[in-house]
Short mmCIF file of C-alpha atoms and ligand atoms in Angstrom, two decimals:
data_model
loop_
_atom_site.label_atom_id
_atom_site.label_comp_id
_atom_site.label_asym_id
_atom_site.label_seq_id
_atom_site.Cartn_x
_atom_site.Cartn_y
_atom_site.Cartn_z
CA MET A 1 -20.20 14.60 61.15
CA SER A 2 -21.58 10.60 61.61
CA GLU A 3 -24.35 10.22 63.59
CA LEU A 4 -23.93 7.14 65.72
CA ILE A 5 -27.00 5.07 67.24
CA LEU A 6 -26.70 1.80 69.83
CA GLY A 7 -29.53 -0.12 69.43
CA ILE A 8 -30.61 -2.43 72.10
CA GLU A 9 -32.71 -5.56 71.38
CA THR A 10 -34.33 -8.15 74.50
CA SER A 11 -37.83 -8.35 73.17
CA CYS A 12 -37.96 -12.56 73.37
CA ASP A 13 -34.72 -15.02 73.94
CA GLU A 14 -32.03 -13.11 71.70
CA THR A 15 -29.98 -10.54 73.61
CA ALA A 16 -28.75 -8.37 71.20
CA ALA A 17 -27.05 -4.95 70.79
CA ALA A 18 -25.18 -3.09 67.50
CA VAL A 19 -23.95 0.66 66.89
CA VAL A 20 -25.26 1.63 63.50
CA GLU A 21 -23.99 4.75 61.54
CA ASP A 22 -25.90 7.17 59.75
CA GLY A 23 -29.14 4.99 59.82
CA GLN A 24 -27.50 2.26 57.45
CA ILE A 25 -23.56 1.52 58.16
CA VAL A 26 -23.57 -1.01 60.80
CA ARG A 27 -20.66 -0.87 62.57
CA SER A 28 -21.12 -4.01 65.19
CA ASN A 29 -23.96 -6.21 65.61
CA VAL A 30 -23.85 -8.31 68.55
CA VAL A 31 -26.38 -11.26 69.09
CA HIS A 32 -26.83 -13.71 71.74
CA SER A 33 -29.49 -16.34 71.16
CA GLN A 34 -30.80 -18.44 74.26
CA THR A 35 -32.10 -21.01 72.15
CA ASP A 36 -29.90 -23.58 73.93
CA LEU A 37 -31.43 -22.41 77.27
CA HIS A 38 -34.71 -23.32 75.78
CA ALA A 39 -34.44 -25.89 74.01
CA ARG A 40 -35.78 -28.28 76.45
CA TRP A 41 -38.64 -26.73 76.77
CA ARG A 42 -39.04 -26.23 73.07
CA GLY A 43 -40.46 -22.44 73.62
CA VAL A 44 -39.49 -19.66 75.30
CA VAL A 45 -39.94 -19.47 78.96
CA PRO A 46 -40.34 -15.77 79.92
CA GLU A 47 -39.02 -15.57 83.17
CA VAL A 48 -35.82 -18.01 82.10
CA ALA A 49 -35.63 -15.59 79.03
CA SER A 50 -35.57 -12.32 81.28
CA ARG A 51 -32.93 -13.81 83.94
CA SER A 52 -30.66 -14.37 81.14
CA HIS A 53 -30.80 -10.91 79.41
CA THR A 54 -30.07 -9.68 82.85
CA GLU A 55 -26.76 -11.22 82.96
CA ARG A 56 -25.82 -10.69 79.49
CA ILE A 57 -26.82 -7.15 78.78
CA LEU A 58 -24.11 -4.93 79.86
CA PRO A 59 -21.56 -7.49 78.41
CA ILE A 60 -23.19 -7.46 74.89
CA VAL A 61 -23.92 -3.53 75.01
CA ASP A 62 -19.71 -3.26 76.06
CA GLN A 63 -18.60 -5.94 73.05
CA ALA A 64 -20.80 -4.10 70.62
CA LEU A 65 -19.41 -0.71 71.60
CA SER A 66 -15.80 -1.92 71.64
CA GLU A 67 -16.52 -3.29 68.13
CA ALA A 68 -17.67 -0.28 66.71
CA GLY A 69 -14.73 1.18 68.06
CA VAL A 70 -16.44 4.13 69.94
CA GLY A 71 -17.47 4.67 73.76
CA PRO A 72 -20.75 5.85 74.88
CA GLY A 73 -20.07 9.64 74.15
CA ASP A 74 -19.28 9.37 70.80
CA LEU A 75 -23.22 8.06 70.62
CA ALA A 76 -25.62 10.82 69.40
CA ALA A 77 -28.78 8.29 71.02
CA VAL A 78 -29.70 4.93 72.14
CA ALA A 79 -32.56 3.08 70.54
CA VAL A 80 -34.45 0.28 72.07
CA THR A 81 -37.21 -2.26 71.52
CA GLN A 82 -40.23 -0.76 73.83
CA ARG A 83 -42.93 -3.31 72.00
CA PRO A 84 -43.81 -5.74 71.24
CA GLY A 85 -42.81 -8.69 73.47
CA MET A 86 -42.60 -10.32 77.11
CA ILE A 87 -42.61 -7.73 79.35
CA GLY A 88 -39.94 -9.07 81.66
CA CYS A 89 -37.86 -9.05 78.62
CA LEU A 90 -38.32 -5.63 77.56
CA LEU A 91 -37.99 -4.12 80.70
CA VAL A 92 -33.86 -5.58 80.89
CA GLY A 93 -33.25 -3.91 77.40
CA LEU A 94 -35.51 -0.24 78.65
CA ALA A 95 -33.02 -0.41 81.76
CA ALA A 96 -30.30 -0.58 80.04
CA ALA A 97 -31.15 2.04 78.16
CA LYS A 98 -32.30 4.32 80.46
CA ALA A 99 -29.04 3.73 82.57
CA LEU A 100 -27.17 4.68 79.78
CA SER A 101 -28.65 7.23 79.16
CA PHE A 102 -29.19 8.80 82.64
CA ARG A 103 -25.18 8.58 82.65
CA PHE A 104 -24.31 9.79 79.36
CA GLY A 105 -26.89 11.98 78.77
CA LEU A 106 -28.51 10.28 75.85
CA PRO A 107 -31.78 10.95 74.94
CA ILE A 108 -33.76 7.34 74.38
CA VAL A 109 -35.88 6.54 71.73
CA GLY A 110 -38.45 3.89 71.54
CA VAL A 111 -38.43 1.30 68.75
CA ASP A 112 -41.23 -0.77 67.88
CA HIS A 113 -40.13 -4.66 66.97
CA VAL A 114 -42.37 -5.17 64.23
CA GLN A 115 -41.55 -1.76 62.32
CA ALA A 116 -37.80 -2.47 62.89
CA HIS A 117 -38.52 -5.97 61.13
CA VAL A 118 -40.21 -3.99 58.30
CA HIS A 119 -37.51 -1.43 57.76
CA THR A 120 -34.73 -3.94 57.59
CA GLY A 121 -34.85 -3.47 53.76
CA PHE A 122 -33.65 0.02 54.13
CA LEU A 123 -30.68 -1.16 55.73
CA ALA A 124 -29.92 -3.99 53.76
CA GLU A 125 -30.46 -1.28 50.99
CA PRO A 126 -30.63 2.62 52.20
CA ASP A 127 -32.06 2.96 48.46
CA MET A 128 -34.47 0.37 48.07
CA PRO A 129 -37.12 0.84 45.50
CA LEU A 130 -40.66 2.50 46.60
CA PRO A 131 -43.59 1.78 47.75
CA ALA A 132 -42.65 -1.63 48.48
CA LEU A 133 -44.03 -5.06 50.23
CA ALA A 134 -42.50 -6.17 53.59
CA LEU A 135 -43.04 -10.00 54.54
CA VAL A 136 -42.33 -10.35 58.16
CA ALA A 137 -42.34 -14.18 59.22
CA SER A 138 -41.27 -14.76 62.56
CA GLY A 139 -42.11 -16.59 65.69
CA GLY A 140 -44.43 -13.86 66.81
CA HIS A 141 -45.31 -12.39 63.60
CA THR A 142 -46.74 -12.74 59.85
CA ALA A 143 -48.08 -10.11 58.00
CA ILE A 144 -47.47 -8.52 54.59
CA TRP A 145 -46.60 -4.66 54.88
CA LEU A 146 -47.24 -1.92 52.47
CA VAL A 147 -44.03 0.28 52.63
CA ARG A 148 -44.28 4.12 51.35
CA GLY A 149 -40.83 5.22 53.07
CA ARG A 150 -39.08 5.59 56.09
CA GLY A 151 -41.72 5.62 59.34
CA ASP A 152 -44.92 5.30 56.37
CA THR A 153 -46.18 2.08 56.49
CA GLU A 154 -49.39 -0.16 56.56
CA ARG A 155 -50.63 -3.64 57.44
CA LEU A 156 -51.89 -5.27 54.32
CA GLY A 157 -52.68 -8.73 55.98
CA THR A 158 -51.77 -10.37 59.29
CA THR A 159 -52.38 -14.04 60.66
CA ARG A 160 -55.43 -14.93 62.06
CA ASP A 161 -53.54 -17.95 64.64
CA ASP A 162 -50.28 -19.10 64.37
CA ALA A 163 -47.23 -17.25 62.98
CA ALA A 164 -45.42 -19.20 59.88
CA GLY A 165 -42.20 -19.75 62.86
CA GLU A 166 -45.12 -20.87 65.28
CA ALA A 167 -46.31 -23.05 62.98
CA LEU A 168 -42.77 -24.78 61.70
CA ASP A 169 -41.96 -24.75 65.63
CA LYS A 170 -45.24 -26.84 66.26
CA GLY A 171 -44.94 -29.38 63.14
CA ALA A 172 -40.97 -29.78 64.14
CA ASN A 173 -41.89 -30.33 67.29
CA LEU A 174 -44.57 -33.72 66.29
CA LEU A 175 -41.68 -34.55 63.91
CA GLY A 176 -39.49 -35.42 66.99
CA LEU A 177 -37.22 -32.49 65.46
CA PRO A 178 -36.03 -30.10 67.77
CA TYR A 179 -36.43 -26.23 68.77
CA PRO A 180 -36.23 -23.76 67.09
CA GLY A 181 -38.60 -25.92 64.70
CA GLY A 182 -38.02 -23.21 61.52
CA PRO A 183 -33.65 -24.45 60.91
CA ALA A 184 -34.30 -28.18 62.31
CA ILE A 185 -37.14 -28.18 59.34
CA GLU A 186 -35.24 -27.08 56.88
CA ARG A 187 -32.16 -29.26 57.45
CA THR A 188 -33.91 -32.21 57.18
CA ALA A 189 -36.01 -31.29 54.29
CA ALA A 190 -33.18 -31.12 52.03
CA GLY A 191 -33.34 -33.25 48.82
CA GLY A 192 -36.55 -34.42 50.36
CA ASP A 193 -40.12 -34.82 47.93
CA PRO A 194 -42.62 -31.16 48.28
CA ARG A 195 -45.13 -33.48 46.94
CA ALA A 196 -44.77 -36.69 48.68
CA PHE A 197 -47.49 -35.58 51.72
CA ASP A 198 -50.72 -34.15 50.69
CA LEU A 199 -51.06 -31.10 53.27
CA PRO A 200 -53.36 -27.89 53.40
CA ARG A 201 -52.44 -24.42 51.96
CA THR A 202 -55.00 -22.54 54.00
CA LEU A 203 -55.68 -19.34 51.77
CA LEU A 204 -58.80 -17.78 53.34
CA GLU A 205 -61.26 -15.70 51.53
CA ARG A 206 -59.86 -14.74 47.42
CA ASP A 207 -59.33 -11.01 48.62
CA SER A 208 -57.97 -11.59 51.58
CA LEU A 209 -53.84 -11.35 52.63
CA ASP A 210 -54.71 -12.78 55.99
CA PHE A 211 -52.67 -15.83 56.74
CA SER A 212 -53.67 -19.26 58.53
CA PHE A 213 -51.31 -21.66 59.96
CA SER A 214 -53.07 -23.37 62.22
CA GLY A 215 -54.81 -25.50 59.90
CA LEU A 216 -51.52 -26.99 58.80
CA LYS A 217 -50.39 -27.96 61.85
CA THR A 218 -53.08 -30.02 62.50
CA ALA A 219 -53.00 -31.85 58.98
CA LEU A 220 -49.54 -33.11 59.86
CA LEU A 221 -50.74 -34.77 63.44
CA TYR A 222 -53.84 -36.12 61.67
CA THR A 223 -51.00 -37.13 59.13
CA LEU A 224 -48.89 -39.11 61.67
CA ARG A 225 -51.54 -40.25 63.91
CA PRO A 226 -52.60 -44.00 63.32
CA GLN A 227 -55.73 -45.22 62.76
CA SER A 228 -55.54 -47.67 65.17
CA GLY A 229 -55.59 -45.24 67.91
CA ALA A 230 -52.14 -46.65 68.59
CA PRO A 231 -49.30 -44.22 70.35
CA MET A 232 -47.98 -42.23 67.35
CA PRO A 233 -44.72 -43.46 66.13
CA THR A 234 -42.02 -40.85 65.56
CA PRO A 235 -40.97 -41.14 61.78
CA THR A 236 -37.53 -41.27 60.96
CA GLY A 237 -35.36 -41.71 58.02
CA ASP A 238 -37.20 -41.38 54.20
CA VAL A 239 -40.15 -40.24 55.76
CA LEU A 240 -39.20 -38.25 57.93
CA ARG A 241 -37.09 -36.01 55.12
CA ASP A 242 -40.49 -36.43 52.86
CA LEU A 243 -42.94 -35.14 56.06
CA ALA A 244 -40.08 -32.31 56.57
CA CYS A 245 -39.59 -31.25 52.76
CA SER A 246 -43.75 -31.52 52.66
CA TYR A 247 -44.56 -29.18 55.66
CA GLN A 248 -41.90 -26.53 54.92
CA GLU A 249 -43.56 -26.38 50.71
CA ALA A 250 -46.95 -25.76 52.15
CA ALA A 251 -45.64 -23.14 54.57
CA VAL A 252 -43.27 -21.04 52.00
CA ASP A 253 -46.61 -22.04 49.52
CA VAL A 254 -48.99 -19.83 51.23
CA LEU A 255 -45.97 -17.23 51.80
CA ILE A 256 -45.78 -17.04 48.03
CA ALA A 257 -49.68 -17.29 47.18
CA LYS A 258 -50.15 -14.22 49.74
CA LEU A 259 -47.16 -12.11 48.65
CA ARG A 260 -48.82 -12.71 44.80
CA ARG A 261 -52.15 -11.83 45.37
CA ALA A 262 -50.66 -8.34 47.49
CA ALA A 263 -48.69 -7.72 44.81
CA GLU A 264 -51.03 -7.81 42.02
CA ARG A 265 -53.29 -5.36 44.41
CA HIS A 266 -50.68 -3.13 44.93
CA PRO A 267 -48.24 -1.34 42.47
CA VAL A 268 -44.98 -1.92 44.17
CA ARG A 269 -41.65 -1.67 42.89
CA ALA A 270 -39.58 -4.27 45.63
CA LEU A 271 -40.06 -6.70 48.08
CA CYS A 272 -38.34 -7.37 51.32
CA ILE A 273 -38.07 -10.08 53.64
CA GLY A 274 -37.79 -10.11 57.32
CA GLY A 275 -37.93 -12.25 60.33
CA GLY A 276 -36.87 -14.89 61.53
CA VAL A 277 -38.44 -17.11 58.83
CA ALA A 278 -36.89 -14.92 56.33
CA ARG A 279 -33.70 -17.27 56.75
CA ASN A 280 -35.33 -20.12 54.74
CA ALA A 281 -33.49 -20.89 51.95
CA ARG A 282 -36.45 -22.35 50.02
CA LEU A 283 -38.77 -19.54 50.46
CA ARG A 284 -35.86 -17.15 49.02
CA GLU A 285 -35.47 -19.54 46.02
CA ARG A 286 -39.46 -19.66 45.86
CA LEU A 287 -39.31 -15.84 45.50
CA GLN A 288 -36.67 -15.93 43.00
CA GLN A 289 -38.23 -18.12 40.35
CA ASP A 290 -41.50 -16.54 41.25
CA ALA A 291 -43.15 -15.06 37.71
CA VAL A 292 -44.42 -12.29 39.26
CA LEU A 293 -42.23 -11.78 42.35
CA SER A 294 -39.10 -12.01 40.84
CA GLN A 295 -40.28 -8.80 38.93
CA LEU A 296 -39.95 -6.78 41.71
CA HIS A 297 -36.62 -5.73 43.45
CA LEU A 298 -36.10 -8.77 45.99
CA VAL A 299 -34.74 -7.66 48.57
CA LEU A 300 -32.97 -10.15 50.79
CA PRO A 301 -31.31 -9.19 53.90
CA ALA A 302 -28.33 -10.84 55.14
CA MET A 303 -29.47 -13.76 57.82
CA SER A 304 -27.86 -11.45 60.79
CA LEU A 305 -30.32 -9.24 59.99
CA CYS A 306 -33.77 -11.40 59.69
CA SER A 307 -33.39 -12.99 63.04
CA ASP A 308 -33.54 -10.55 66.04
CA ASN A 309 -30.95 -8.29 66.34
CA GLY A 310 -29.86 -4.78 67.64
CA ALA A 311 -29.02 -3.44 64.04
CA MET A 312 -32.62 -2.94 62.96
CA VAL A 313 -33.85 -1.69 66.03
CA ALA A 314 -31.04 1.00 65.81
CA ALA A 315 -31.45 2.13 61.81
CA LEU A 316 -35.55 2.31 62.50
CA GLY A 317 -34.20 4.45 65.49
CA SER A 318 -31.97 6.58 63.14
CA HIS A 319 -35.04 7.50 61.55
CA LEU A 320 -37.29 7.83 64.42
CA PHE A 321 -34.46 10.44 65.83
CA GLN A 322 -34.08 12.61 63.24
CA SER A 323 -38.17 12.98 63.39
CA GLY A 324 -37.56 14.21 66.52
CA GLU A 325 -38.98 11.39 68.22
CA ILE A 326 -37.63 11.29 71.88
CA ALA A 327 -38.81 9.38 74.53
CA PRO A 328 -39.26 10.25 78.20
CA LEU A 329 -37.09 8.57 81.04
CA GLU A 330 -41.00 6.93 82.06
CA LEU A 331 -40.60 5.12 78.89
CA ASP A 332 -42.52 1.69 79.37
CA ALA A 333 -42.59 -1.77 78.05
CA VAL A 334 -45.63 -2.36 75.97
CA ALA A 335 -46.83 -5.95 75.48
CA THR A 336 -48.78 -5.54 72.13
CA PRO A 337 -47.45 -3.83 68.64
CA GLN A 338 -48.34 -0.40 67.42
CA ALA A 339 -51.78 -0.17 66.53
CA GLY A 340 -52.05 0.67 62.63
CA GLY A 341 -48.46 1.04 60.52
CA LYS A 342 -47.28 4.22 61.07
CA ALA A 343 -43.99 4.12 63.03
CA ARG A 344 -45.46 6.94 65.80
CA ARG A 345 -44.08 8.11 69.06
CA PRO A 346 -44.14 5.46 71.16
CA ARG A 347 -46.78 5.10 73.66
CA ARG A 348 -45.68 7.14 76.99
O1 KG4 B 1 -37.35 -13.37 64.33
P1 KG4 B 1 -36.65 -14.26 65.17
O2 KG4 B 1 -35.74 -14.71 65.31
O3 KG4 B 1 -37.56 -14.18 66.30
C1 KG4 B 1 -38.79 -13.60 66.86
O4 KG4 B 1 -38.87 -12.68 66.79
O5 KG4 B 1 -39.89 -14.61 66.37
O6 KG4 B 1 -38.14 -15.40 64.52
C2 KG4 B 1 -37.22 -17.19 65.11
C3 KG4 B 1 -38.72 -17.69 64.56
C4 KG4 B 1 -38.49 -19.55 65.21
O7 KG4 B 1 -39.98 -19.82 64.74
C5 KG4 B 1 -37.60 -19.79 64.10
O8 KG4 B 1 -38.35 -21.64 63.97
C6 KG4 B 1 -37.77 -19.43 62.88
O9 KG4 B 1 -37.94 -17.92 63.20
N1 KG4 B 1 -37.04 -19.75 61.86
C7 KG4 B 1 -36.54 -20.52 60.81
C8 KG4 B 1 -35.35 -20.56 60.39
N2 KG4 B 1 -34.24 -19.69 61.04
C9 KG4 B 1 -35.52 -19.35 61.76
N3 KG4 B 1 -37.53 -20.99 59.90
C10 KG4 B 1 -37.55 -21.09 58.84
N4 KG4 B 1 -36.20 -21.98 57.99
C11 KG4 B 1 -34.82 -20.91 58.75
N5 KG4 B 1 -33.97 -21.23 58.48
ZN1 ZN B 2 -38.71 -10.72 65.74
#
């Protein structure tokens, strides 16, 4: 008998629900992005986000169930993002999961959002060769993980300041491009010269697998700011294109350099990527061209599995459910990610 898990995700600005069968077959994956709602503030406004989740969550869950052709009674469990994220947003998903649990007698599984991104490789390729490296690069997180198996992961390095997506969002803002900045920079950079502007690649200490992106954003600011102290002009045309292209290249260079370091130090067989920045075509191209990284089995998940979604929550939830990690109804939202890498029992 197949096992159906409903995954619910509301940690940031996507209201999402999905049904996954046996931890690997995506039966439905419904995502409502609030991007338009937050665009004028150029960032996610927590109160606006949680209100929108509240309005959307039940219709989204209904849609996920009906697209999968199942009812709540067919489910084995409800998996829900419990951490990390904005508390008001997480609470909406938790409330929906608890209501379903209470009404239909379904077990609840609490899922760590970052671990769900780390495990996306298994959803894209259930037989991903192991051990593997996983890059999670999003608006809130940028880290490299060593993946020994499902639920057995170790963080090798993380950002000391901005996340990669955050750096792209802030850079886009300086360039006068819309939010979210990553896709706007990618579109604007098309056909540009990646070497036109000399922007820094911060690699930290020789052996460090940590990241730092704040210097990149500051360097762009100084590149744009006129010496005279006059108001900063908004770049246009070829200059804007080359600035976007150089900025994107600098961010991608750092991600590639750190992945190379990690691959040289850890004997891995595969490399998978997750998080919104993993949608970037230049990053994907560079991975496929890189002399070291292209030798690994590259797992480049579908775009819909990279940005926030319920399928990744259901897939990791399925593994946790199989391991008996059932949460109590008092399961609470936690703002911070799990300490350490193991996808363990969530804190009560
Ligand atoms: O994983 P995600 O959807 O949400 C978070 O958990 O943060 O990631 C959103 C981030 C944003 O910073 C956005 O600018 C970036 O991912 N992003 C991209 C692309 N699409 C989204 N960055 C580069 N290229 C893209 N195509
Ligand atoms: Zn995310």
